[in-house]
Amino acid sequence: MFIIDCPWCGARDQSEFSTHGEAHIVRPEDPETVDDTEWGQYVFYRNNVKGWYRERWMHAFGCRRWFNVLRNTASDAIATTYVPGAPRPSLPEDT
Amino acid sequence: MVKRARLPGALLIDQKQPITFTFEGKTYQGYAGDTIASALAGAGQWVLSRSFKYHRPRGILTMAGQDSNTLVQLLGMPNVLADKTLITDGLQVEAQNYTGSLMNDKEAEISKVARFLPVGFYYRAFFRPKGIRNRIWEPIIRAKAGLGKVDTRHRGGYYDKAYGHYDVVVAGGGLAGMSAAISAAQHGASVLLVDENPILGGAMNYARADIKGKRLRARCAQLRQTIAESANITVMTDTVCNAWYVDHWLAVIKGCRLHKVRAKQFILAAGSLEQPAIFHNNDLPGVMMGSAAQRLMNLYGILPGKNAVVLTGNDDGYGVALELREAGAQVQIIEMRDLALAQATLHDGCVAAGLRIHYGSAIYAAKADRNMHHINGVEFGKIAGKGTIAKEHQQISCDLICMSVGYTPTYQLALQAGGKLGYDDDTAIFSIENLPKGFHLAGSLNGVFATDDVQADGQRAAAQALDGLEITHSLAADFLPVMVQVNHPWPIFEHPDDKNFVDFDEDLMVKDIRNAVKEGYNELELVKRFSTVGMGPSQGRHAALNAARLVAEATDRQVRDVGVTTARPPFSRETLGVMGGRVFSPERLTPMHHRHAELGGHAMRVGAWWRPGHYGVGVDRVAEINSEVRNVRENVGLIDVSTLGGLEILGADAAQFLNRVYTFAYLKQPIGRARYLLMTNEAGTVIDDGVACRMAEDRFYITATSSGVDRVCRQMLWLNAQWHMDINIINVTAAYGGMNLAGPNARKVLQKLVSDEVDISAEGFPYMGLREFQVAGIPAIVFRVGFVGELGYEIHVPATAAEYVWDQVLAVGQEFGIQPFGLETQRVLRLEKGHFIVGQDTDAMSTAEEINMTWAITQKKPFFIGKRSIELRNRALSKRKKVGFRLPSGITSMPQESNLVLKNNKMTGFISSVWLSPTLNAVIGFAYCAREDAQIGNHITIKCDDGTLHQAEIISPHFYDPDNARQKL
């Protein structure tokens, strides 16, 4: 159980949050014009990295808002949290 | 009963309070504060257990709960540490891992065939021919694999959890830990100080740093006093910090309670574990750590031997010698170093006391009587080179060998936190590096041993913690400790007859480690797997250092490059009770919950909710459910549906939003109408359903499944975080209490509770209509749905008034035969009607097409979540289809949900719902089957739990009232 710094509420225990996988997955602008392979990539394929990972979290038992977390999947270290639409933070140096 | 005098001044026992207990059926007496091991030692019983593989007698090694020699069996509790567990009156203790008796173990003979049980024997001997391991070897090995017996009848105790939040947690209440706690607390930090012993003080309670042995005791008393007077230090003794997790989440265990503690800063001051020397028979009772002897004398008043030999490579051994001598023992010292290196405070004290010291020497072998119950002598000689002893040996008769040859830091929690071990060839001791932020070390595990330095190191760690807390302080952030050489670099001496143990838990000798390397396992992790070194209950506490040294030597590498094996939680044994004890899982009760209990409802857990499954005296569950079914079909029933998810979608874009997230069309849905909702995900799988009530142009009140509403709400919030539509999404599930009034008499009942101006006639309030009016004087949202297939009104009222409305409906319904019905009854009713339940009749692959719900998908909309995937999946249909099936009512073997549908003995599907319908007098159900078989009139094969095969006829899933006449009444 690590601590997550909710951009709206501040630092809270992980148990207050729900996690929803990789962030910045862009939905095809017009799903009807992409081929099945590309659509399948969007629906099912996600990166599964060991190391720094940008992912979506939601403060489910708090403000119920969504935000992004830059977390190291190997150490659970969290470099930063940021609101949707904010510029993507660069990866920490030690990667 | 055996009873012997104790030394005066023992810290932990009260000689005025004798306590009687039994060990192996024999009665012993100890004193309040005695552990099982100390009480037995006090009575002269030194053999506590038999070793794992060779069944050699074993006794006290550390007296600190850090070895497996002392594992004993209590009633209902195996593998209890005898040197940590206190005796109580009447306690029954048994030894473990023997055949016959502890003192005469028939299996001890196995020792003589040790050469036929080479290292890795278990690892490779049992695998050929194929299958032999499971059939023949495993039962034998399991029977022989000793340790304790689990009593499955034992009911255990009450275990629970607590939570703690501190600025600083200090693990280890010795000099460094006490010093760190005091310094941090003096600057305003809230501090938790955890120690596994009954009293604070650590080594100060038994070790000595000066010749008279008073300095540490005095300092300890002073620090204890300061801590007792510190308001912001919480002390937990008899408590172990068993695990470290990210962001200093600590599993702190005291008795039957797990404290989940979050620290802002963590100071590990857990001290060091004394390490054994390796020589022939170094495992037998009578051979123990120097610190174990000191603990026995100072904590329990027990003199561990009258004729002692202290094997030492540091000055601490001389402290042990002085202690023994003062307690009345004869003492000789075998010093591994030369005189020049040995000179130090306590050494000089021993010289002055006239103790005999054999410099530059080491033990070649411990001698024991034939049954090896206790050592009786020692054979030693001059050290000729690294690990070798000159040919000329001397012998001394003795009944105690104390080993003081070095330490390893108690590094487990640090390594759990990602710390790495270093090893300095000069000091021959492990060091800890690479710790996460906010994790600090203090004291001997930080390589600091001189008394004043240890205290200063505690202050330094506190300074670091205060820096992390951004509390200003004037504590010294750094200092240069005095270098103290405590470890001998090579206390390992081989013997032609082996029995020179590296790992006491696993009975591994020097040659076993060497042979593992010879077999090609040259990485420590591989040596561990092959030889099992460090895998026993003490997890390498006394094996890791010497094993690393041996592997480093055999592979010509540095010890720091060999390292130790990965450390994972827990630090020490953890009972299942602690892990499984009371959990804090939220439970939700509906507003009418207490009424259900009064009405005889049988509560069942559905997600977080408690709901009545059915009502009645509970003699025959099926009969009671069926009786409720009949009453709904014939009269009228009332069910609590408060658990149903309720969401409000407000705003100008509300209809447009629903159009995007559900498959049906909502833009033109009239105000005052309810409409079905079906939700698919991006993969086109059905994930939720409900009803949309259009309350106003810009306001929908929608329902979602009880278990799905949180997920649905989260998903909606996520979608609109991207879309920025003009809506608000509010989860109002808990704000409303809901009930469904269903049955042919439903209108008559409702009529009694509404004013005359409200038109609830079939024309004025038709099927799928939505109205807002007062029910029993309470403002209500009422809509007509037909989930159970009868004329029905769903009545949603403010939660605070729901119990009142429930009571009123039941009261006025009496004359119309109203009865409450439960969730299980509702499931039967909707099955008869042919309605599916998301999650019961669908899985992660179910499409609307598979479950015959394509009518709820509008093709005209340009966009909704799932549209693209549904199109794709419609082009290549799945191999299965959901069907309704029927079996005659007379079958003796009733199919169950999840029973398989077979074709040519291969699975093609499964049953998702099934019941012997009281209305239709036939077994009906939903099943998935092969698409090509899914024709009405076909038969599918169903396999029951007992193996019976049924041929079920596929029929229309609209089993009851297929024309929907009844729900539209």
PDB file of C-alpha atoms in Angstrom, chain B residues 72-180:
ATOM      1  CA  VAL B  72       8.107 -26.962  20.080  1.00  0.00           C
ATOM      2  CA  GLN B  73       4.505 -28.035  19.922  1.00  0.00           C
ATOM      3  CA  LEU B  74       1.755 -26.636  22.125  1.00  0.00           C
ATOM      4  CA  LEU B  75      -1.822 -27.864  22.153  1.00  0.00           C
ATOM      5  CA  GLY B  76      -3.263 -26.650  18.885  1.00  0.00           C
ATOM      6  CA  MET B  77      -0.194 -24.620  18.030  1.00  0.00           C
ATOM      7  CA  PRO B  78       2.809 -26.115  16.256  1.00  0.00           C
ATOM      8  CA  ASN B  79       6.271 -24.594  15.733  1.00  0.00           C
ATOM      9  CA  VAL B  80       6.268 -22.311  18.724  1.00  0.00           C
ATOM     10  CA  LEU B  81       9.588 -20.732  19.700  1.00  0.00           C
ATOM     11  CA  ALA B  82      10.434 -22.115  23.125  1.00  0.00           C
ATOM     12  CA  ASP B  83      12.904 -19.312  23.814  1.00  0.00           C
ATOM     13  CA  LYS B  84      10.269 -16.606  23.209  1.00  0.00           C
ATOM     14  CA  THR B  85       7.097 -18.204  24.559  1.00  0.00           C
ATOM     15  CA  LEU B  86       6.361 -17.729  28.237  1.00  0.00           C
ATOM     16  CA  ILE B  87       5.328 -20.626  30.434  1.00  0.00           C
ATOM     17  CA  THR B  88       1.926 -20.598  32.072  1.00  0.00           C
ATOM     18  CA  ASP B  89       0.505 -22.861  34.744  1.00  0.00           C
ATOM     19  CA  GLY B  90      -0.459 -26.202  33.279  1.00  0.00           C
ATOM     20  CA  LEU B  91       1.037 -25.498  29.861  1.00  0.00           C
ATOM     21  CA  GLN B  92       1.584 -28.732  27.942  1.00  0.00           C
ATOM     22  CA  VAL B  93       4.649 -28.674  25.731  1.00  0.00           C
ATOM     23  CA  GLU B  94       5.794 -31.423  23.397  1.00  0.00           C
ATOM     24  CA  ALA B  95       8.950 -31.673  21.332  1.00  0.00           C
ATOM     25  CA  GLN B  96       8.774 -32.126  17.579  1.00  0.00           C
ATOM     26  CA  ASN B  97      10.297 -34.243  14.872  1.00  0.00           C
ATOM     27  CA  TYR B  98      11.174 -37.547  16.469  1.00  0.00           C
ATOM     28  CA  THR B  99      10.066 -41.172  16.474  1.00  0.00           C
ATOM     29  CA  GLY B 100       9.837 -42.822  19.878  1.00  0.00           C
ATOM     30  CA  SER B 101      10.935 -40.178  22.363  1.00  0.00           C
ATOM     31  CA  LEU B 102      12.841 -36.929  22.221  1.00  0.00           C
ATOM     32  CA  MET B 103      15.735 -38.334  24.242  1.00  0.00           C
ATOM     33  CA  ASN B 104      15.765 -41.631  22.332  1.00  0.00           C
ATOM     34  CA  ASP B 105      14.826 -40.835  18.760  1.00  0.00           C
ATOM     35  CA  LYS B 106      14.793 -43.988  16.624  1.00  0.00           C
ATOM     36  CA  GLU B 107      15.513 -41.934  13.574  1.00  0.00           C
ATOM     37  CA  ALA B 108      18.782 -40.599  14.949  1.00  0.00           C
ATOM     38  CA  GLU B 109      20.371 -43.616  13.236  1.00  0.00           C
ATOM     39  CA  ILE B 110      19.845 -41.778   9.971  1.00  0.00           C
ATOM     40  CA  SER B 111      22.890 -39.733  10.888  1.00  0.00           C
ATOM     41  CA  LYS B 112      25.060 -42.778  10.245  1.00  0.00           C
ATOM     42  CA  VAL B 113      23.917 -43.053   6.648  1.00  0.00           C
ATOM     43  CA  ALA B 114      24.407 -39.379   6.022  1.00  0.00           C
ATOM     44  CA  ARG B 115      26.856 -40.087   3.248  1.00  0.00           C
ATOM     45  CA  PHE B 116      24.049 -41.709   1.272  1.00  0.00           C
ATOM     46  CA  LEU B 117      21.991 -38.550   1.587  1.00  0.00           C
ATOM     47  CA  PRO B 118      24.206 -36.074  -0.228  1.00  0.00           C
ATOM     48  CA  VAL B 119      23.340 -32.450  -0.755  1.00  0.00           C
ATOM     49  CA  GLY B 120      20.630 -31.985  -3.347  1.00  0.00           C
ATOM     50  CA  PHE B 121      19.371 -35.510  -2.671  1.00  0.00           C
ATOM     51  CA  TYR B 122      15.791 -34.330  -2.375  1.00  0.00           C
ATOM     52  CA  TYR B 123      16.283 -32.077  -5.339  1.00  0.00           C
ATOM     53  CA  ARG B 124      17.051 -34.720  -7.880  1.00  0.00           C
ATOM     54  CA  ALA B 125      16.607 -38.198  -6.442  1.00  0.00           C
ATOM     55  CA  PHE B 126      12.850 -38.417  -6.641  1.00  0.00           C
ATOM     56  CA  PHE B 127      12.057 -37.449 -10.181  1.00  0.00           C
ATOM     57  CA  ARG B 128      12.689 -40.666 -12.105  1.00  0.00           C
ATOM     58  CA  PRO B 129      10.876 -42.637 -13.233  1.00  0.00           C
ATOM     59  CA  LYS B 130       8.120 -40.170 -13.987  1.00  0.00           C
ATOM     60  CA  GLY B 131       5.399 -40.027 -11.354  1.00  0.00           C
ATOM     61  CA  ILE B 132       7.406 -41.803  -8.691  1.00  0.00           C
ATOM     62  CA  ARG B 133       7.740 -38.609  -6.716  1.00  0.00           C
ATOM     63  CA  ASN B 134       4.045 -38.152  -6.094  1.00  0.00           C
ATOM     64  CA  ARG B 135       3.169 -41.792  -5.585  1.00  0.00           C
ATOM     65  CA  ILE B 136       6.018 -43.160  -3.531  1.00  0.00           C
ATOM     66  CA  TRP B 137       8.384 -40.542  -2.272  1.00  0.00           C
ATOM     67  CA  GLU B 138       6.081 -37.720  -1.361  1.00  0.00           C
ATOM     68  CA  PRO B 139       4.075 -39.612   1.296  1.00  0.00           C
ATOM     69  CA  ILE B 140       7.321 -40.837   2.880  1.00  0.00           C
ATOM     70  CA  ILE B 141       8.949 -37.426   2.798  1.00  0.00           C
ATOM     71  CA  ARG B 142       5.854 -35.750   4.166  1.00  0.00           C
ATOM     72  CA  ALA B 143       5.684 -38.184   7.060  1.00  0.00           C
ATOM     73  CA  LYS B 144       9.363 -37.654   7.826  1.00  0.00           C
ATOM     74  CA  ALA B 145       9.366 -33.911   7.241  1.00  0.00           C
ATOM     75  CA  GLY B 146       9.024 -33.249  10.895  1.00  0.00           C
ATOM     76  CA  LEU B 147       8.230 -30.020  12.596  1.00  0.00           C
ATOM     77  CA  GLY B 148       4.861 -29.555  14.172  1.00  0.00           C
ATOM     78  CA  LYS B 149       1.445 -31.046  13.793  1.00  0.00           C
ATOM     79  CA  VAL B 150      -1.545 -28.934  12.918  1.00  0.00           C
ATOM     80  CA  ASP B 151      -4.572 -29.714  15.033  1.00  0.00           C
ATOM     81  CA  THR B 152      -7.467 -29.183  12.659  1.00  0.00           C
ATOM     82  CA  ARG B 153      -9.941 -29.279  15.527  1.00  0.00           C
ATOM     83  CA  HIS B 154      -8.275 -26.320  17.215  1.00  0.00           C
ATOM     84  CA  ARG B 155     -10.554 -23.309  16.983  1.00  0.00           C
ATOM     85  CA  GLY B 156      -7.932 -20.638  17.463  1.00  0.00           C
ATOM     86  CA  GLY B 157      -8.397 -17.311  19.117  1.00  0.00           C
ATOM     87  CA  TYR B 158      -9.616 -13.851  18.354  1.00  0.00           C
ATOM     88  CA  TYR B 159      -7.373 -11.976  15.962  1.00  0.00           C
ATOM     89  CA  ASP B 160      -7.898  -8.448  14.811  1.00  0.00           C
ATOM     90  CA  LYS B 161      -6.261  -5.381  13.353  1.00  0.00           C
ATOM     91  CA  ALA B 162      -5.417  -1.875  14.399  1.00  0.00           C
ATOM     92  CA  TYR B 163      -4.038   1.135  12.597  1.00  0.00           C
ATOM     93  CA  GLY B 164      -1.268   3.515  13.540  1.00  0.00           C
ATOM     94  CA  HIS B 165       0.166   6.703  12.072  1.00  0.00           C
ATOM     95  CA  TYR B 166       3.437   8.114  13.341  1.00  0.00           C
ATOM     96  CA  ASP B 167       6.055  10.624  12.269  1.00  0.00           C
ATOM     97  CA  VAL B 168       8.799   8.184  13.146  1.00  0.00           C
ATOM     98  CA  VAL B 169       8.724   4.463  13.781  1.00  0.00           C
ATOM     99  CA  VAL B 170      11.804   2.940  15.379  1.00  0.00           C
ATOM    100  CA  ALA B 171      12.168  -0.839  15.109  1.00  0.00           C
ATOM    101  CA  GLY B 172      14.454  -2.079  17.847  1.00  0.00           C
ATOM    102  CA  GLY B 173      14.513  -0.819  21.429  1.00  0.00           C
ATOM    103  CA  GLY B 174      18.186  -1.205  22.214  1.00  0.00           C
ATOM    104  CA  LEU B 175      20.613   1.610  22.864  1.00  0.00           C
ATOM    105  CA  ALA B 176      20.469   2.960  19.298  1.00  0.00           C
ATOM    106  CA  GLY B 177      16.695   2.704  19.019  1.00  0.00           C
ATOM    107  CA  MET B 178      16.024   4.269  22.411  1.00  0.00           C
ATOM    108  CA  SER B 179      18.435   7.051  21.640  1.00  0.00           C
ATOM    109  CA  ALA B 180      16.837   7.692  18.240  1.00  0.00           C
TER     110      ALA B 180
END
